[in-house]
Amino acid sequence: MMIVMRKSVSNARAAAKDATHERIVSVAARAIRRSGYDGTGVADIMKEAGLTHGAFYSHFASREAMLAEAASRACAESATAAADVVAQVPPGAALAAMLGAYLSQAHVENAELGCPLAALGSETARQAPEVRRVVTRHIKEMIDLVARQSPDWGRPGAHERALVTLSTMVGTLLLARAVDDPGLSDSLRGAALKHLLPAAH
């Protein structure tokens, strides 16, 4: 009986620790997109998660380890959002729907919940190898997702167009957020959509 009780208590503790870990990673995934890697401190993350600073090292070996997990979560959320858009429309309309959602005003205004490539791209080159590895994997996944929406998927042309399409999407979103002129922000998004949408047909 005692063994069963000990195991039950141990399982409950492990579950609680896992839930706490998930909470920290979720908070950090939003924070890096909102404030950048360099603007995301351990103390701030722990405070936002409702935990003490001292509890951090029972969950992560280092700040870099937390940032890598946060980047992985942000990338996963972004990939899921894109896949959800694709799943909700007929195959022939998938790329147009993805582009429309990605280059929307809502995405411009919600960096902390959006694409980590646009939010963090210029900082990523200066991050630890584990962070860059996560981001590289996500970029490859997104290139593949875009390429799969092409009628000639599997051929070199589809892959090359996907490279250009993703680069344009990310660059446009980054610039649309950077400028302080709403009209220019709209024009950037509109021009990108105009030039990318033919590839959707």
XYZ file of C-alpha atoms in Angstrom:
201
model
C 0.000 0.000 0.000
C 2.821 2.392 0.948
C 4.609 1.694 -2.347
C 1.444 2.556 -4.305
C 1.003 5.786 -2.315
C 4.621 6.784 -2.828
C 4.328 6.110 -6.547
C 1.128 8.157 -6.701
C 2.749 11.097 -4.905
C 5.813 10.806 -7.134
C 3.624 10.792 -10.269
C 1.697 13.830 -9.009
C 4.946 15.711 -8.386
C 6.271 14.809 -11.827
C 3.018 15.944 -13.443
C 3.120 19.232 -11.512
C 6.734 19.809 -12.543
C 5.865 19.077 -16.194
C 2.942 21.513 -16.036
C 5.184 24.188 -14.530
C 7.823 23.575 -17.198
C 5.188 23.929 -19.924
C 4.011 27.200 -18.372
C 7.544 28.627 -18.380
C 8.137 27.597 -22.004
C 4.784 29.047 -23.087
C 5.525 32.373 -21.386
C 9.042 32.437 -22.867
C 7.765 31.634 -26.379
C 5.555 34.721 -26.269
C 8.244 36.843 -24.616
C 10.957 36.201 -27.203
C 8.586 37.221 -29.999
C 7.504 40.304 -28.059
C 10.884 41.476 -26.705
C 13.525 39.553 -28.665
C 16.040 37.035 -27.376
C 18.226 39.677 -25.776
C 15.241 41.391 -24.180
C 14.024 38.189 -22.543
C 15.477 37.721 -19.073
C 15.126 34.724 -16.784
C 13.795 36.821 -13.896
C 11.069 38.386 -16.047
C 9.980 35.034 -17.461
C 9.762 33.421 -14.041
C 7.842 36.375 -12.644
C 5.357 36.297 -15.538
C 4.947 32.553 -15.009
C 4.212 33.188 -11.318
C 7.369 31.470 -10.082
C 10.502 32.408 -8.161
C 13.761 33.083 -9.977
C 15.423 30.313 -7.980
C 13.094 27.666 -9.427
C 14.483 28.228 -12.914
C 17.414 25.825 -12.641
C 15.243 22.905 -11.639
C 13.773 23.177 -15.154
C 16.633 24.338 -17.398
C 20.392 23.895 -17.432
C 20.897 27.423 -18.780
C 19.173 30.475 -20.231
C 20.177 29.225 -23.696
C 18.379 25.926 -23.045
C 15.220 27.852 -22.145
C 15.540 30.037 -25.246
C 15.936 26.950 -27.444
C 12.758 25.419 -25.998
C 10.949 28.740 -26.313
C 12.030 29.057 -29.951
C 10.912 25.481 -30.588
C 7.497 26.222 -29.075
C 7.123 29.452 -31.053
C 8.075 27.647 -34.271
C 5.665 24.795 -33.553
C 2.813 27.225 -32.899
C 3.564 29.068 -36.134
C 3.759 25.839 -38.178
C 0.481 24.608 -36.665
C -1.258 27.891 -37.502
C -0.073 27.698 -41.118
C -1.085 24.037 -41.433
C -4.511 24.841 -39.975
C -5.062 27.522 -42.620
C -4.084 25.054 -45.359
C -6.395 22.353 -43.954
C -9.452 24.627 -43.989
C -9.502 25.387 -47.717
C -9.509 23.395 -50.986
C -6.001 22.404 -52.161
C -5.945 24.930 -54.997
C -6.679 27.798 -52.607
C -4.248 26.798 -49.862
C -1.290 29.000 -50.787
C -3.473 32.089 -51.266
C -5.105 31.462 -47.880
C -1.720 30.981 -46.205
C -0.350 34.180 -47.731
C -3.468 36.123 -46.787
C -3.280 34.997 -43.171
C 0.464 35.528 -42.880
C 0.435 39.003 -44.427
C -2.698 40.135 -42.602
C -3.017 43.251 -40.455
C -3.792 40.991 -37.490
C -0.448 39.227 -37.894
C 1.364 42.571 -38.127
C -0.223 43.645 -34.830
C 0.298 40.401 -32.893
C 4.008 39.663 -32.993
C 4.044 37.762 -29.692
C 1.641 35.166 -31.075
C 2.913 35.116 -34.641
C 5.795 33.934 -36.782
C 9.102 33.794 -34.905
C 11.061 34.145 -38.147
C 9.803 37.697 -38.687
C 9.925 38.583 -34.999
C 13.427 37.224 -34.368
C 15.131 36.745 -37.713
C 17.806 39.421 -37.398
C 18.746 38.247 -33.884
C 18.893 34.527 -34.605
C 22.337 34.549 -36.220
C 23.808 35.694 -32.896
C 22.152 33.001 -30.790
C 23.496 29.722 -29.417
C 23.769 26.762 -31.823
C 20.775 24.983 -30.260
C 18.543 27.998 -30.956
C 19.768 28.305 -34.551
C 19.227 24.569 -35.073
C 15.581 24.872 -34.000
C 15.004 27.841 -36.305
C 16.727 26.161 -39.249
C 14.479 23.117 -38.866
C 11.401 25.369 -38.817
C 12.503 27.225 -41.952
C 12.905 23.908 -43.770
C 9.453 22.791 -42.602
C 7.873 26.030 -43.815
C 9.626 25.828 -47.184
C 8.270 22.307 -47.563
C 4.750 23.372 -46.533
C 4.751 26.187 -49.089
C 6.224 23.949 -51.819
C 3.559 21.294 -51.218
C 0.874 23.798 -52.219
C 2.355 24.089 -55.707
C 0.794 22.116 -58.588
C 4.280 20.916 -59.551
C 5.333 19.934 -56.034
C 8.327 17.612 -56.115
C 10.006 19.372 -59.002
C 12.931 21.820 -58.572
C 10.804 24.782 -59.647
C 8.337 24.314 -56.806
C 11.103 24.221 -54.227
C 12.795 27.309 -55.633
C 9.502 29.253 -55.677
C 8.896 28.183 -52.078
C 12.296 29.599 -51.080
C 11.436 32.952 -52.670
C 7.862 32.923 -51.330
C 8.877 32.263 -47.724
C 11.687 34.840 -47.904
C 9.240 37.431 -49.241
C 6.603 36.597 -46.638
C 9.017 36.952 -43.722
C 10.755 40.048 -45.079
C 7.467 41.772 -45.826
C 6.064 41.077 -42.367
C 9.275 42.309 -40.739
C 9.196 45.576 -42.703
C 5.434 46.062 -42.278
C 5.981 45.941 -38.517
C 9.089 48.132 -38.589
C 7.667 51.219 -40.276
C 5.694 53.897 -38.417
C 3.584 54.720 -41.489
C 0.390 52.582 -41.609
C -0.091 53.379 -45.292
C 3.387 52.129 -46.163
C 2.831 49.043 -44.018
C -0.359 48.282 -45.969
C 1.396 48.953 -49.291
C 4.212 46.565 -48.431
C 1.740 43.800 -47.636
C -0.414 44.546 -50.675
C 2.520 44.565 -53.087
C 3.878 41.289 -51.725
C 0.481 39.612 -52.027
C 0.042 40.918 -55.574
C 3.380 39.433 -56.662
C 3.127 36.182 -54.722
C -0.484 35.281 -55.409
C 0.052 34.274 -59.066
C 2.159 31.420 -57.686
C -0.954 30.164 -55.896
C -2.818 29.466 -59.098
